[in-house]
Amino acid sequence: MTQTLHIVGGGMAGSEAAWQAAELGVDVVIHEMRPKVATFAHKTGNLAEMVCSNSFRSDDNEQNAVGLLHWEMRAANGLIMTTADQHRLPAGGALAVDRDLFSEAITARLTAHPRIRIEAGEITALPDDGHWIFATGPLTSPALGMAIQAETGAERLAFFDAIAPIVYADSIDMDVVWAQSRYDKGSTEAEQKAYLNCPMDKPQYEAFIDALLAADKTEFHDGEAGSAPDPTPYFDGCLPIEVMAERGRETLRHGPMKPIGLTNAHRPEDKAYAVVQLRRDNALGTLYNIVGFQTKMKYGAQTDVFRMIPGLENASFARLGGIHRNTFLNSPTLLDDQMRLRSRPHIRFAGQVTGVEGYVESSAMGLVAGRMAAADILGRTLPPVPQDTAMGALIHHITGGAEAKTFQPMNVNFGLFRPVEDLRGGRRGRKDRYKAYTDRAKGEWQRWLAAEAAPA
């Protein structure tokens, strides 16, 4: 008789894990504490709700490791990628979606699946038996977090993550702002004009940095912020803009505010000193998020500082930025290469709680965890995920490839891939090298999927 797979958490990883296992013939129960138990970051009770950006980042599967993960997930009938493609918005070379339509569609598809049942309620302890995947994400509830800590005997690792603000489109001054993707990237006019650009000259940029540094910031609770020599451990891929500014006045101008690849449609002869970009956040085009502008400024300070941006002087905000604590396991010491908790091998972990960072990486870990759990339940031997795929590179990193003492959340990147022999190193050889990585990965991933599908 088929045994039930229980999945705790209905975010990106949990949703993908449930879909994969159910499609392989396993009965699944998703335990999602929302809406009965709310979090400060989520706004709905929908599955796979996007709480930060609405972007799955680059969709280039030949020159970008994230785009390669997109490709691998699509090849494996991935729910997250399939649904993202159905609700995508113009975003240049990136894959961005209408966040509300996306999560509503995920919820509808999982609810309608004959092998999936969704139970609302909080799981507060680690079970003693059964088949389980914990995909509770970075916002694991305090009670469950304490249970995990008690089981592992290790301090919960934590870092701080921040959320960018969202602006109402009709409050943006289009006489100042123009539509253009960097370097006009994209195959259609909509893609080439997927971003709104707010230009700054040098005095405006300097005044903005001054205001940013002087603004009131969110105070952390006792024990949250860390202490010297171990200050607040931010994730470098999602730094608050004021933290970037504190690292140097030019940091933002070489980061999210870089002006390269853009020409002011209103004043083409003027070269901007810095540019703030906005990306469409919904299909209607009524909302735009400020790209890379995660912040821990207090709400009043945010409106004052962000209205200094040319074109946003009268901006109205659908959501202001925020900061929250994220948690993750020291996976290299706690998980085996099947993503099972070493002390309780009937329990797997997936998603951001394992120490991967980002929607795509979380979904990918849910995909492989769901397939691994389904193989166990069905009595099948699942071949190891090839290390030379993007999936395998991530799994290898979090389950043993990373240094446990310095383990931090990691986005997928080509630095996790084993070198391809006889290829030129350095920047000049990068294009050929990345293409070789992706070609090799695609072949290995297709062979793995074919072997997995073969009769036992």
Short mmCIF file of C-alpha atoms in Angstrom, two decimals:
data_model
loop_
_atom_site.label_atom_id
_atom_site.label_comp_id
_atom_site.label_asym_id
_atom_site.label_seq_id
_atom_site.Cartn_x
_atom_site.Cartn_y
_atom_site.Cartn_z
CA MET A 1 0.00 0.00 0.00
CA THR A 2 1.27 3.48 -0.89
CA GLN A 3 2.37 5.41 2.19
CA THR A 4 1.65 9.08 2.65
CA LEU A 5 4.29 11.77 2.33
CA HIS A 6 3.84 14.65 4.75
CA ILE A 7 5.27 18.03 3.76
CA VAL A 8 5.52 20.82 6.31
CA GLY A 9 5.38 24.22 4.64
CA GLY A 10 3.55 25.35 1.53
CA GLY A 11 6.09 27.77 0.13
CA MET A 12 8.08 27.35 -3.07
CA ALA A 13 9.96 24.24 -1.93
CA GLY A 14 7.00 22.54 -0.27
CA SER A 15 4.70 23.18 -3.21
CA GLU A 16 7.22 21.80 -5.70
CA ALA A 17 8.00 18.78 -3.53
CA ALA A 18 4.29 17.96 -3.21
CA TRP A 19 3.72 18.25 -6.95
CA GLN A 20 6.68 16.06 -7.85
CA ALA A 21 5.78 13.30 -5.39
CA ALA A 22 2.10 13.32 -6.32
CA GLU A 23 2.89 13.17 -10.03
CA LEU A 24 5.02 10.09 -9.32
CA GLY A 25 2.03 8.38 -7.67
CA VAL A 26 2.46 9.17 -3.97
CA ASP A 27 -0.29 10.50 -1.70
CA VAL A 28 0.75 13.82 -0.15
CA VAL A 29 -0.44 15.96 2.75
CA ILE A 30 0.78 19.56 2.85
CA HIS A 31 0.77 21.01 6.35
CA GLU A 32 0.66 24.81 6.06
CA MET A 33 0.17 26.89 9.19
CA ARG A 34 -1.16 29.89 7.29
CA PRO A 35 -3.77 31.35 7.47
CA LYS A 36 -4.39 29.96 10.96
CA VAL A 37 -0.94 31.08 12.09
CA ALA A 38 0.24 34.22 10.34
CA THR A 39 3.75 35.53 9.74
CA PHE A 40 4.77 39.18 9.52
CA ALA A 41 6.02 38.73 5.94
CA HIS A 42 3.08 36.88 4.35
CA LYS A 43 -0.11 38.67 3.33
CA THR A 44 -2.32 35.71 2.29
CA GLY A 45 -2.90 32.05 3.02
CA ASN A 46 -1.99 31.05 -0.54
CA LEU A 47 0.71 28.51 -1.28
CA ALA A 48 4.00 29.67 -2.85
CA GLU A 49 3.36 33.29 -1.89
CA MET A 50 6.19 35.58 -2.98
CA VAL A 51 7.07 37.79 -0.02
CA CYS A 52 10.05 39.68 -1.43
CA SER A 53 10.87 40.15 -5.12
CA ASN A 54 8.57 38.97 -7.90
CA SER A 55 11.54 37.82 -9.99
CA PHE A 56 13.02 34.38 -10.57
CA ARG A 57 16.10 36.17 -11.94
CA SER A 58 17.87 35.36 -15.21
CA ASP A 59 16.18 33.02 -17.68
CA ASP A 60 19.37 32.55 -19.75
CA ASN A 61 20.06 28.79 -19.67
CA GLU A 62 23.35 29.00 -21.58
CA GLN A 63 25.29 31.68 -19.72
CA ASN A 64 23.66 31.84 -16.28
CA ALA A 65 23.47 29.22 -13.53
CA VAL A 66 20.03 30.40 -12.39
CA GLY A 67 18.70 30.13 -15.93
CA LEU A 68 20.15 26.62 -16.08
CA LEU A 69 18.17 25.72 -12.96
CA HIS A 70 15.05 27.07 -14.72
CA TRP A 71 15.82 24.72 -17.63
CA GLU A 72 16.36 21.69 -15.40
CA MET A 73 13.13 22.33 -13.50
CA ARG A 74 11.14 22.72 -16.71
CA ALA A 75 12.62 19.44 -18.02
CA ALA A 76 11.40 17.75 -14.82
CA ASN A 77 7.80 18.99 -15.16
CA GLY A 78 8.38 21.55 -12.42
CA LEU A 79 5.22 23.18 -11.09
CA ILE A 80 6.92 26.43 -10.10
CA MET A 81 8.52 27.05 -13.51
CA THR A 82 5.44 25.96 -15.48
CA THR A 83 3.24 28.33 -13.50
CA ALA A 84 5.80 31.14 -13.66
CA ASP A 85 5.85 30.84 -17.46
CA GLN A 86 2.06 31.15 -17.53
CA HIS A 87 2.08 34.36 -15.49
CA ARG A 88 5.32 35.98 -16.58
CA LEU A 89 5.73 39.73 -16.96
CA PRO A 90 8.14 41.59 -19.25
CA ALA A 91 11.46 41.81 -17.39
CA GLY A 92 14.22 41.93 -19.99
CA GLY A 93 16.25 38.75 -19.67
CA ALA A 94 14.73 37.88 -16.30
CA LEU A 95 11.70 35.76 -15.44
CA ALA A 96 9.32 37.89 -13.38
CA VAL A 97 5.67 37.12 -12.57
CA ASP A 98 2.47 38.63 -11.29
CA ARG A 99 2.92 37.49 -7.70
CA ASP A 100 -0.80 37.25 -6.86
CA LEU A 101 -1.85 35.37 -9.99
CA PHE A 102 1.15 33.08 -9.61
CA SER A 103 0.41 32.01 -6.02
CA GLU A 104 -3.31 31.71 -6.72
CA ALA A 105 -2.57 29.39 -9.65
CA ILE A 106 -0.17 27.25 -7.59
CA THR A 107 -2.78 26.96 -4.84
CA ALA A 108 -5.49 25.98 -7.33
CA ARG A 109 -3.37 23.32 -9.04
CA LEU A 110 -2.27 21.69 -5.79
CA THR A 111 -5.76 21.84 -4.31
CA ALA A 112 -7.20 20.17 -7.42
CA HIS A 113 -4.63 17.37 -7.54
CA PRO A 114 -6.31 14.05 -6.61
CA ARG A 115 -3.29 12.85 -4.61
CA ILE A 116 -2.73 16.04 -2.59
CA ARG A 117 -4.52 17.16 0.55
CA ILE A 118 -3.84 20.47 2.28
CA GLU A 119 -4.23 20.73 6.04
CA ALA A 120 -4.09 24.11 7.75
CA GLY A 121 -2.28 24.01 11.05
CA GLU A 122 1.10 24.36 12.69
CA ILE A 123 3.49 21.44 13.18
CA THR A 124 5.51 22.13 16.32
CA ALA A 125 7.55 18.93 16.79
CA LEU A 126 9.63 16.52 14.76
CA PRO A 127 7.70 13.28 14.14
CA ASP A 128 9.04 9.91 15.29
CA ASP A 129 8.03 7.98 12.16
CA GLY A 130 6.52 8.26 8.70
CA HIS A 131 7.83 10.04 5.62
CA TRP A 132 8.36 13.78 6.05
CA ILE A 133 9.81 16.77 4.26
CA PHE A 134 10.27 19.97 6.25
CA ALA A 135 10.21 22.91 3.87
CA THR A 136 9.37 25.62 6.38
CA GLY A 137 11.61 28.21 4.80
CA PRO A 138 13.47 31.03 6.47
CA LEU A 139 10.43 31.93 8.60
CA THR A 140 10.25 28.62 10.47
CA SER A 141 7.93 29.09 13.44
CA PRO A 142 9.58 29.58 16.86
CA ALA A 143 8.14 26.35 18.30
CA LEU A 144 9.33 24.21 15.41
CA GLY A 145 12.65 26.01 15.36
CA MET A 146 13.17 25.09 19.01
CA ALA A 147 12.31 21.46 18.25
CA ILE A 148 14.86 21.39 15.42
CA GLN A 149 17.47 23.00 17.64
CA ALA A 150 16.81 20.49 20.41
CA GLU A 151 17.21 17.61 17.94
CA THR A 152 20.35 18.85 16.23
CA GLY A 153 22.08 20.08 19.35
CA ALA A 154 23.26 23.13 17.43
CA GLU A 155 22.44 26.80 17.66
CA ARG A 156 20.06 27.92 14.97
CA LEU A 157 21.99 29.89 12.41
CA ALA A 158 20.40 33.16 11.36
CA PHE A 159 20.87 36.08 9.05
CA PHE A 160 18.75 39.09 8.21
CA ASP A 161 16.91 39.55 4.94
CA ALA A 162 15.17 42.68 3.69
CA ILE A 163 12.16 43.46 1.47
CA ALA A 164 12.01 46.14 -1.24
CA PRO A 165 9.14 48.65 -1.49
CA ILE A 166 6.39 48.65 -4.14
CA VAL A 167 5.13 51.84 -5.81
CA TYR A 168 1.77 52.57 -7.48
CA ALA A 169 2.41 53.12 -11.20
CA ASP A 170 0.05 56.07 -11.48
CA SER A 171 2.12 58.00 -8.94
CA ILE A 172 5.32 57.81 -11.06
CA ASP A 173 6.22 60.90 -13.09
CA MET A 174 6.67 59.59 -16.63
CA ASP A 175 7.92 62.99 -17.81
CA VAL A 176 11.08 62.19 -15.85
CA VAL A 177 11.16 58.39 -15.95
CA TRP A 178 11.60 56.34 -19.13
CA ALA A 179 11.08 52.68 -20.01
CA GLN A 180 14.15 50.64 -21.01
CA SER A 181 15.85 47.39 -20.08
CA ARG A 182 19.59 47.64 -19.57
CA TYR A 183 21.31 47.38 -22.98
CA ASP A 184 17.80 47.03 -24.50
CA LYS A 185 17.92 43.37 -23.52
CA GLY A 186 15.02 41.19 -24.65
CA SER A 187 13.59 39.78 -27.87
CA THR A 188 10.39 41.87 -27.86
CA GLU A 189 9.63 45.55 -27.39
CA ALA A 190 7.89 44.75 -24.10
CA GLU A 191 11.02 42.99 -22.82
CA GLN A 192 13.28 45.78 -24.06
CA LYS A 193 11.17 48.29 -22.12
CA ALA A 194 10.50 46.17 -19.05
CA TYR A 195 12.04 48.58 -16.50
CA LEU A 196 11.31 52.18 -15.57
CA ASN A 197 14.43 54.26 -15.01
CA CYS A 198 14.83 57.20 -12.66
CA PRO A 199 17.99 59.23 -13.47
CA MET A 200 20.15 61.07 -10.93
CA ASP A 201 22.91 63.59 -11.52
CA LYS A 202 25.85 63.70 -9.12
CA PRO A 203 24.40 66.30 -6.67
CA GLN A 204 21.13 64.36 -6.49
CA TYR A 205 23.01 61.11 -5.85
CA GLU A 206 25.17 62.67 -3.11
CA ALA A 207 22.10 64.15 -1.41
CA PHE A 208 20.34 60.79 -1.63
CA ILE A 209 23.29 58.98 -0.01
CA ASP A 210 23.43 61.58 2.77
CA ALA A 211 19.73 61.14 3.50
CA LEU A 212 20.03 57.36 3.35
CA LEU A 213 22.86 57.31 5.88
CA ALA A 214 21.09 59.73 8.23
CA ALA A 215 17.66 58.05 8.11
CA ASP A 216 16.13 56.32 11.13
CA LYS A 217 16.64 52.55 10.92
CA THR A 218 14.70 49.63 12.36
CA GLU A 219 15.83 48.59 15.83
CA PHE A 220 16.46 44.90 16.36
CA HIS A 221 15.10 42.99 19.31
CA ASP A 222 17.46 41.98 22.10
CA GLY A 223 19.74 39.17 20.95
CA GLU A 224 18.79 39.52 17.28
CA ALA A 225 21.48 41.82 15.99
CA GLY A 226 24.51 39.90 17.19
CA SER A 227 27.46 41.48 18.91
CA ALA A 228 31.10 42.21 18.15
CA PRO A 229 33.04 40.48 16.74
CA ASP A 230 29.91 38.84 15.24
CA PRO A 231 27.64 41.67 14.05
CA THR A 232 24.36 41.28 12.18
CA PRO A 233 24.97 38.57 9.54
CA TYR A 234 23.21 39.87 6.43
CA PHE A 235 23.00 37.76 3.32
CA ASP A 236 25.24 39.54 0.80
CA GLY A 237 22.88 38.84 -2.09
CA CYS A 238 20.09 40.84 -0.46
CA LEU A 239 21.76 43.66 1.48
CA PRO A 240 19.70 46.63 2.66
CA ILE A 241 20.63 49.67 0.58
CA GLU A 242 21.72 51.64 3.63
CA VAL A 243 24.15 48.85 4.56
CA MET A 244 25.59 49.03 1.05
CA ALA A 245 25.90 52.82 1.39
CA GLU A 246 27.74 52.41 4.68
CA ARG A 247 30.34 50.33 2.85
CA GLY A 248 31.21 53.29 0.61
CA ARG A 249 29.43 56.22 -1.01
CA GLU A 250 29.95 54.80 -4.51
CA THR A 251 28.77 51.26 -3.66
CA LEU A 252 25.17 51.79 -4.77
CA ARG A 253 26.27 53.45 -8.00
CA HIS A 254 28.15 50.28 -8.87
CA GLY A 255 25.32 48.05 -7.65
CA PRO A 256 21.54 48.48 -8.01
CA MET A 257 21.92 52.13 -9.10
CA LYS A 258 24.49 51.60 -11.86
CA PRO A 259 23.77 53.81 -14.91
CA ILE A 260 25.43 51.67 -17.58
CA GLY A 261 23.48 50.37 -20.59
CA LEU A 262 20.76 53.02 -20.30
CA THR A 263 19.95 56.13 -22.37
CA ASN A 264 17.53 58.77 -21.10
CA ALA A 265 14.70 58.88 -23.64
CA HIS A 266 13.78 62.42 -22.56
CA ARG A 267 17.31 63.80 -22.64
CA PRO A 268 19.54 61.41 -24.61
CA GLU A 269 22.50 63.79 -24.50
CA ASP A 270 22.63 63.67 -20.68
CA LYS A 271 24.50 60.78 -19.08
CA ALA A 272 23.01 59.90 -15.70
CA TYR A 273 25.39 59.62 -12.75
CA ALA A 274 23.15 56.93 -11.19
CA VAL A 275 19.84 55.29 -12.10
CA VAL A 276 17.14 53.74 -9.93
CA GLN A 277 15.21 51.00 -11.74
CA LEU A 278 11.62 49.87 -11.16
CA ARG A 279 10.27 46.53 -12.37
CA ARG A 280 6.62 45.75 -13.04
CA ASP A 281 5.14 43.75 -10.19
CA ASN A 282 1.76 42.68 -11.59
CA ALA A 283 0.13 41.87 -14.92
CA LEU A 284 -2.02 44.99 -14.87
CA GLY A 285 1.06 47.18 -14.71
CA THR A 286 -0.35 49.10 -11.76
CA LEU A 287 2.49 48.20 -9.36
CA TYR A 288 6.27 48.52 -9.65
CA ASN A 289 8.93 47.39 -7.20
CA ILE A 290 12.15 49.35 -6.71
CA VAL A 291 14.83 46.92 -7.87
CA GLY A 292 17.51 46.09 -5.30
CA PHE A 293 16.12 48.57 -2.75
CA GLN A 294 15.72 46.26 0.22
CA THR A 295 15.77 48.40 3.33
CA LYS A 296 15.60 48.48 7.11
CA MET A 297 14.68 52.18 7.27
CA LYS A 298 11.64 53.05 9.34
CA TYR A 299 8.48 53.68 7.33
CA GLY A 300 8.44 57.46 7.71
CA ALA A 301 12.08 57.69 6.68
CA GLN A 302 11.45 55.47 3.64
CA THR A 303 8.82 57.75 2.16
CA ASP A 304 11.00 60.82 2.71
CA VAL A 305 14.14 59.28 1.24
CA PHE A 306 12.54 57.46 -1.69
CA ARG A 307 10.65 60.60 -2.75
CA MET A 308 14.05 62.19 -3.33
CA ILE A 309 14.39 59.92 -6.36
CA PRO A 310 13.62 61.84 -9.58
CA GLY A 311 10.24 60.73 -10.88
CA LEU A 312 9.12 59.47 -7.46
CA GLU A 313 8.60 62.87 -5.79
CA ASN A 314 4.87 62.13 -5.45
CA ALA A 315 5.13 58.37 -5.16
CA SER A 316 2.45 56.39 -3.35
CA PHE A 317 3.56 53.09 -1.86
CA ALA A 318 1.54 49.88 -1.97
CA ARG A 319 4.12 48.34 0.36
CA LEU A 320 7.10 49.77 2.14
CA GLY A 321 10.30 47.85 2.73
CA GLY A 322 11.05 45.77 5.78
CA ILE A 323 13.57 43.48 7.38
CA HIS A 324 13.12 40.07 8.93
CA ARG A 325 15.13 37.30 10.49
CA ASN A 326 15.80 34.22 8.38
CA THR A 327 16.95 30.88 9.73
CA PHE A 328 18.76 27.95 8.16
CA LEU A 329 20.42 24.67 9.13
CA ASN A 330 24.11 23.93 9.12
CA SER A 331 23.31 21.40 6.42
CA PRO A 332 26.85 20.07 5.79
CA THR A 333 26.87 18.66 9.31
CA LEU A 334 23.19 17.77 9.70
CA LEU A 335 22.00 16.39 6.33
CA ASP A 336 23.15 13.43 4.25
CA ASP A 337 23.41 13.42 0.45
CA GLN A 338 19.72 12.47 0.25
CA MET A 339 18.84 15.63 2.21
CA ARG A 340 17.82 13.49 5.19
CA LEU A 341 18.41 14.52 8.78
CA ARG A 342 21.22 12.21 9.87
CA SER A 343 19.71 11.67 13.30
CA ARG A 344 16.22 10.98 11.89
CA PRO A 345 16.52 9.72 8.30
CA HIS A 346 12.74 9.56 7.83
CA ILE A 347 12.84 13.37 7.79
CA ARG A 348 14.13 15.39 4.86
CA PHE A 349 14.64 19.13 4.66
CA ALA A 350 14.18 21.25 1.54
CA GLY A 351 14.22 24.87 0.47
CA GLN A 352 15.78 27.89 2.11
CA VAL A 353 16.00 26.26 5.52
CA THR A 354 18.74 24.03 4.06
CA GLY A 355 20.94 27.02 3.25
CA VAL A 356 20.11 27.76 -0.36
CA GLU A 357 19.01 31.30 -1.15
CA GLY A 358 16.32 32.43 -3.56
CA TYR A 359 12.99 31.29 -4.96
CA VAL A 360 14.60 29.26 -7.74
CA GLU A 361 17.09 27.44 -5.54
CA SER A 362 14.41 26.71 -2.92
CA SER A 363 12.05 25.31 -5.55
CA ALA A 364 14.84 23.19 -7.00
CA MET A 365 15.63 21.63 -3.63
CA GLY A 366 11.93 20.93 -3.17
CA LEU A 367 11.87 19.21 -6.55
CA VAL A 368 14.67 16.79 -5.76
CA ALA A 369 13.49 16.21 -2.17
CA GLY A 370 10.02 15.31 -3.44
CA ARG A 371 11.45 12.86 -5.93
CA MET A 372 13.80 11.33 -3.36
CA ALA A 373 10.98 10.86 -0.85
CA ALA A 374 8.70 9.39 -3.50
CA ALA A 375 11.39 6.88 -4.50
CA ASP A 376 11.71 5.75 -0.86
CA ILE A 377 7.97 5.30 -0.51
CA LEU A 378 7.66 3.45 -3.81
CA GLY A 379 10.58 1.16 -2.98
CA ARG A 380 12.72 2.37 -5.85
CA THR A 381 16.43 3.15 -5.97
CA LEU A 382 16.95 6.70 -7.15
CA PRO A 383 20.27 7.37 -8.92
CA PRO A 384 22.33 10.13 -7.28
CA VAL A 385 21.68 13.56 -8.77
CA PRO A 386 24.68 14.23 -11.05
CA GLN A 387 27.03 16.73 -9.47
CA ASP A 388 27.64 18.41 -12.83
CA THR A 389 24.00 19.56 -13.06
CA ALA A 390 22.85 22.76 -11.39
CA MET A 391 20.67 20.68 -9.06
CA GLY A 392 23.56 18.40 -8.19
CA ALA A 393 25.98 21.27 -7.66
CA LEU A 394 23.62 22.81 -5.10
CA ILE A 395 22.95 19.52 -3.31
CA HIS A 396 26.65 18.77 -3.16
CA HIS A 397 27.36 22.22 -1.73
CA ILE A 398 24.80 22.10 1.07
CA THR A 399 25.37 18.46 2.04
CA GLY A 400 29.13 18.38 2.19
CA GLY A 401 30.82 20.58 -0.37
CA ALA A 402 30.66 23.71 1.77
CA GLU A 403 32.87 24.40 4.77
CA ALA A 404 30.66 23.77 7.80
CA LYS A 405 32.37 26.37 9.99
CA THR A 406 31.65 29.20 7.58
CA PHE A 407 28.43 27.89 5.99
CA GLN A 408 26.16 30.69 4.76
CA PRO A 409 23.13 30.81 2.41
CA MET A 410 24.20 30.36 -1.21
CA ASN A 411 22.66 31.20 -4.58
CA VAL A 412 23.46 28.82 -7.43
CA ASN A 413 26.51 29.98 -9.38
CA PHE A 414 29.13 28.51 -11.67
CA GLY A 415 31.66 28.59 -8.85
CA LEU A 416 29.88 25.50 -7.47
CA PHE A 417 30.51 23.55 -10.70
CA ARG A 418 33.43 21.23 -11.32
CA PRO A 419 35.74 22.64 -14.02
CA VAL A 420 35.48 21.44 -17.60
CA GLU A 421 38.89 20.29 -18.77
CA ASP A 422 40.88 22.08 -21.50
CA LEU A 423 38.90 25.30 -21.33
CA ARG A 424 40.44 28.74 -21.04
CA GLY A 425 40.22 30.35 -17.63
CA GLY A 426 39.71 33.99 -16.72
CA ARG A 427 37.19 36.54 -17.96
CA ARG A 428 38.05 36.12 -21.65
CA GLY A 429 37.19 32.44 -21.58
CA ARG A 430 34.05 32.85 -19.50
CA LYS A 431 31.49 32.69 -22.32
CA ASP A 432 32.81 29.40 -23.71
CA ARG A 433 33.29 28.03 -20.20
CA TYR A 434 29.72 28.80 -19.10
CA LYS A 435 28.31 27.30 -22.31
CA ALA A 436 30.33 24.15 -21.64
CA TYR A 437 28.96 23.99 -18.07
CA THR A 438 25.36 24.31 -19.26
CA ASP A 439 25.74 21.85 -22.16
CA ARG A 440 27.28 19.27 -19.83
CA ALA A 441 24.59 19.85 -17.19
CA LYS A 442 21.71 19.49 -19.63
CA GLY A 443 23.02 16.18 -20.92
CA GLU A 444 23.59 14.85 -17.40
CA TRP A 445 20.15 16.02 -16.23
CA GLN A 446 18.34 14.42 -19.16
CA ARG A 447 20.17 11.14 -18.56
CA TRP A 448 19.24 11.27 -14.86
CA LEU A 449 15.57 11.91 -15.62
CA ALA A 450 15.56 9.03 -18.11
CA ALA A 451 17.24 6.67 -15.61
CA GLU A 452 14.83 7.69 -12.89
CA ALA A 453 11.86 7.01 -15.12
CA ALA A 454 13.12 3.56 -16.16
CA PRO A 455 11.28 0.57 -14.65
CA ALA A 456 12.74 -0.61 -11.33
#
